[in-house]
mmCIF file of C-alpha atoms in Angstrom:
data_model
loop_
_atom_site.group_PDB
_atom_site.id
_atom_site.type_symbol
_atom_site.label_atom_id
_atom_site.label_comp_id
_atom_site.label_asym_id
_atom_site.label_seq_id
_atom_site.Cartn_x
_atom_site.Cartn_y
_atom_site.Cartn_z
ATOM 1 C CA UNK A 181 110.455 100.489 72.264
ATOM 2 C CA UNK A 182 107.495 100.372 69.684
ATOM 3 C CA UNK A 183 107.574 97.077 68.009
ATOM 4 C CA UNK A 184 109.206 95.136 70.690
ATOM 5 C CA UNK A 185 107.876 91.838 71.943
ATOM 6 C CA UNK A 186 106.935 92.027 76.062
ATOM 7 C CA UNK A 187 108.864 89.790 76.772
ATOM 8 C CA UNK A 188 112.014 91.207 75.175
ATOM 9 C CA UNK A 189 111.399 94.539 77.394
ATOM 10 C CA UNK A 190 110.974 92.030 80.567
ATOM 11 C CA UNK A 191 113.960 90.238 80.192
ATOM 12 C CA UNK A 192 115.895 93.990 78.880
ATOM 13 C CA UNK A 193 114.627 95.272 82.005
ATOM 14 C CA UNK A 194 116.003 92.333 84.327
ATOM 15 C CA UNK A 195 119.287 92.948 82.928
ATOM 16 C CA UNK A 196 119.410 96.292 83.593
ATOM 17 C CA UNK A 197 117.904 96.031 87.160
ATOM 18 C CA UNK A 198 121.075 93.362 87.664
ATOM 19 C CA UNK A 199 122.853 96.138 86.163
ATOM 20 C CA UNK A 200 121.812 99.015 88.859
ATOM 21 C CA UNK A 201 121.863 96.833 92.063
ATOM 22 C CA UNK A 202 125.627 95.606 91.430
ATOM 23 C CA UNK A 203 126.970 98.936 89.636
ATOM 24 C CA UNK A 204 125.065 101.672 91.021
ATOM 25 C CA UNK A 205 123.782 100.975 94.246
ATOM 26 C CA UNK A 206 124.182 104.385 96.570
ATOM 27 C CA UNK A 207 125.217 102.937 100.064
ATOM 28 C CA UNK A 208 123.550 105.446 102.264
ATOM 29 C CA UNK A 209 119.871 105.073 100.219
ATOM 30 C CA UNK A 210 120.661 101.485 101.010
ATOM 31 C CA UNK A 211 120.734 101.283 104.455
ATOM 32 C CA UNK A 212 118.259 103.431 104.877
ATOM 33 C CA UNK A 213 116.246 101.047 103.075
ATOM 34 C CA UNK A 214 117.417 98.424 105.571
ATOM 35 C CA UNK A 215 116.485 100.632 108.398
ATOM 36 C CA UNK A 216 112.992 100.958 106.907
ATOM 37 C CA UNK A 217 112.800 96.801 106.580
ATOM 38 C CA UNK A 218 113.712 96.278 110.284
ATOM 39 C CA UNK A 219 110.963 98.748 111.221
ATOM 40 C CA UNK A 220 108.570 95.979 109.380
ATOM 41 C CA UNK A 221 107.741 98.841 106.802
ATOM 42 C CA UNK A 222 106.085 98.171 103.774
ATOM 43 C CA UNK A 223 107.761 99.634 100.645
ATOM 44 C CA UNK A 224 106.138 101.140 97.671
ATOM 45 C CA UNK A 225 108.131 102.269 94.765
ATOM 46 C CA UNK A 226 106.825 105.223 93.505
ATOM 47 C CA UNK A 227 108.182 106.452 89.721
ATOM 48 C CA UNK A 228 107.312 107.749 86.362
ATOM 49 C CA UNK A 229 110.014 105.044 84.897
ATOM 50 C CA UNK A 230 108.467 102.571 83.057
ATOM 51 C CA UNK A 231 106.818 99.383 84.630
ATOM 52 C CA UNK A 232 108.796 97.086 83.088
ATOM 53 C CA UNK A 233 111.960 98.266 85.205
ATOM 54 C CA UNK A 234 109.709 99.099 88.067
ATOM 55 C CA UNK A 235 108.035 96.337 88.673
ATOM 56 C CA UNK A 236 111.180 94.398 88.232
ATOM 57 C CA UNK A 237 113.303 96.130 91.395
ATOM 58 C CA UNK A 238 109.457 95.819 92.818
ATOM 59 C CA UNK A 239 110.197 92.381 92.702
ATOM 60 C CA UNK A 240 113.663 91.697 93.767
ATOM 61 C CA UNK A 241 113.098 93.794 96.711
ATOM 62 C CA UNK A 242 109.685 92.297 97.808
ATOM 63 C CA UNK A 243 107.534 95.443 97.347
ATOM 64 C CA UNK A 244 104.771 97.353 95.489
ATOM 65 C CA UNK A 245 105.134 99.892 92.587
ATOM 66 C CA UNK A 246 102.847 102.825 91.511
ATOM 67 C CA UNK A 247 105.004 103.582 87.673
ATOM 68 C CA UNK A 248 103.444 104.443 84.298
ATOM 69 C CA UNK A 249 102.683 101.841 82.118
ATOM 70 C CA UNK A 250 104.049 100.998 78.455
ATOM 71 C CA UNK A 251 100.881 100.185 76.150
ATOM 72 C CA UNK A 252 100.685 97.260 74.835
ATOM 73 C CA UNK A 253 98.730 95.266 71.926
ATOM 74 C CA UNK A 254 98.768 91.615 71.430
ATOM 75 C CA UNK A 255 102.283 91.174 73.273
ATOM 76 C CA UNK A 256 104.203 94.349 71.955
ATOM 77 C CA UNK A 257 104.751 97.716 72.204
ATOM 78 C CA UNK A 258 103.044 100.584 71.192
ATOM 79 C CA UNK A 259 105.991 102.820 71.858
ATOM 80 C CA UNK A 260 103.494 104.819 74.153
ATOM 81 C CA UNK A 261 102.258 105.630 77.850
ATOM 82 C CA UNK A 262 98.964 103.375 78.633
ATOM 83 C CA UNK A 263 99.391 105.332 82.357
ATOM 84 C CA UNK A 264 101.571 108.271 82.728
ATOM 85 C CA UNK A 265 101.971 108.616 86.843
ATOM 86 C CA UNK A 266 104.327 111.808 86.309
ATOM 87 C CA UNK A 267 102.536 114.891 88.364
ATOM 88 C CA UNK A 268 100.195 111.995 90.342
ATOM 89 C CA UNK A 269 102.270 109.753 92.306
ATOM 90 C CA UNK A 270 100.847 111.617 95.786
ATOM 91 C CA UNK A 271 97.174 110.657 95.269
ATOM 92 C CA UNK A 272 98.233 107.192 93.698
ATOM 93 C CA UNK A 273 100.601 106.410 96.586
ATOM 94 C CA UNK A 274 98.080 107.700 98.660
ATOM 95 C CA UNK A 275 94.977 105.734 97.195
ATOM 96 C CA UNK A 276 96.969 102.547 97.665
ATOM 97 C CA UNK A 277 97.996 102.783 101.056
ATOM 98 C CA UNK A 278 94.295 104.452 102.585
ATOM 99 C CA UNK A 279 92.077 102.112 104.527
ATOM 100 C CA UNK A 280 95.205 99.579 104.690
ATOM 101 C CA UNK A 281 97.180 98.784 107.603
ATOM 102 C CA UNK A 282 100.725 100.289 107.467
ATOM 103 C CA UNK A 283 103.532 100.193 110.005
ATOM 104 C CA UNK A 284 102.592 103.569 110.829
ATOM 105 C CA UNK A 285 105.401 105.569 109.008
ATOM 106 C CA UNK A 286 105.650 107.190 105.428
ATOM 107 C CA UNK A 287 108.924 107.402 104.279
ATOM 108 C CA UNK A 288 110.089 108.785 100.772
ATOM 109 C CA UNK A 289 113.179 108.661 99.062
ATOM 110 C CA UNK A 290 113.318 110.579 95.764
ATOM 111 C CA UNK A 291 116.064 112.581 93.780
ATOM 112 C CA UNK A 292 113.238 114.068 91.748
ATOM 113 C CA UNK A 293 111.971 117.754 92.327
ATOM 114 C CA UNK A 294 108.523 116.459 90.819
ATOM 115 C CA UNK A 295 108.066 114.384 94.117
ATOM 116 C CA UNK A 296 108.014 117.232 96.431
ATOM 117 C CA UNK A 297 103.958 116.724 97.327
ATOM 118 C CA UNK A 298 105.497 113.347 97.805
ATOM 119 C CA UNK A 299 108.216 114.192 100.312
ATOM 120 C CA UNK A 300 105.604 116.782 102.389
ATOM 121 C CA UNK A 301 103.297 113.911 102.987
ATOM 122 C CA UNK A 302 105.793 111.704 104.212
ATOM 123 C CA UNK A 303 106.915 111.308 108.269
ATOM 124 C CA UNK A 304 110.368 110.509 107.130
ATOM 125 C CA UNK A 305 111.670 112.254 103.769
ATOM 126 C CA UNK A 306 115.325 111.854 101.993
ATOM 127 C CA UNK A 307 116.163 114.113 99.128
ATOM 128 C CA UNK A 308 119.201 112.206 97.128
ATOM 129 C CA UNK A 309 121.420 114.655 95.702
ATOM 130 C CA UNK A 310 123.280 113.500 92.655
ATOM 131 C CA UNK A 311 125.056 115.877 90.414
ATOM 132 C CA UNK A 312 121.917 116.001 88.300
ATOM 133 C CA UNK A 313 119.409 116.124 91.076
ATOM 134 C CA UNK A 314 120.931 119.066 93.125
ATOM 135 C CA UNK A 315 117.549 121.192 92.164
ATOM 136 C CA UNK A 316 115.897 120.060 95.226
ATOM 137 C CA UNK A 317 118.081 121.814 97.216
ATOM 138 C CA UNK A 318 117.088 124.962 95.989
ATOM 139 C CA UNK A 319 112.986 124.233 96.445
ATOM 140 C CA UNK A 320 111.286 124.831 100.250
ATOM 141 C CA UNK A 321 111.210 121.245 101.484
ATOM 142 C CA UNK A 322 109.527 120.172 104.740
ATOM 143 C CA UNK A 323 112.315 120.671 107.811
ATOM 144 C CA UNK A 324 112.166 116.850 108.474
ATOM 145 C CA UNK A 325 113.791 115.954 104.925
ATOM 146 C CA UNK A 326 117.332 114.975 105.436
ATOM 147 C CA UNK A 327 119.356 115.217 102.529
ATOM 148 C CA UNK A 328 121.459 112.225 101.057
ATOM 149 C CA UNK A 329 124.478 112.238 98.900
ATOM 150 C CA UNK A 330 124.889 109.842 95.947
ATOM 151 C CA UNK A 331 127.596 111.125 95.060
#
């Protein structure tokens, strides 16, 4: 990515956000999601992706984003991390949402073994099990987790 103009990773990333909610969409993450809208809950994607891709599906789907952040000087990359969230989402997430109203419910959805803390904080976790992701199976996650195929 070093070397590339801003706006070049923007409209990269838009493409490949069109690309994952018309190709790769999982169905039962999905309406869980909808579930989670209907309750009036606010949604904050948490992810050590990079912001440009974040902060895109952040967009589409009306919501916040705690990601690590590409550096940047003068409109293009460094091909570095300004902000590396990987190992901190918890206390970000949790920073964000502390003193503000919320609709009362944490809910996490992660396919990541590095978002446990995550997942133990939350009132409603969901552990997505892909192929690659089936470590979190093997780790002692709170009983309330329900586990969600993608495959």
């Amino acid at each position: 990515l070093r070397g590339q103009a801003a706006a070049t990773l923007t409209e990269s990333a838009a493409a490949y956000v069109n690309y994952l909610l018309n190709a790769k969409k999982i169905v039962a993450v999905w309406q869980l999601y909808d579930d989670e809208l209907q309750r009036g809950s606010r949604i904050i994607l948490a992810s050590s992706s990079l912001d440009v891709v974040v902060e895109e599906l952040a967009r589409r789907l009306d919501a916040d984003s705690v990601c690590s952040r590409l550096a940047f000087r003068d409109g293009i990359c460094l091909g570095r991390l300004a902000v590396d969230v990987t190992g901190n989402k918890q206390s970000l997430v949790t920073s964000r949402i502390t003193g503000q109203e919320t609709a009362g419910r944490i809910s996490v959805y992660t396919d990541n073994v590095s978002d446990i803390p995550l997942l133990k904080m939350a009132d409603a976790g969901y552990a997505v099990c892909t192929p690659a992701s089936s470590r979190l199976r093997k780790h002692a996650l709170p009983r309330s987790v329900v586990y969600v195929s993608a495959e």
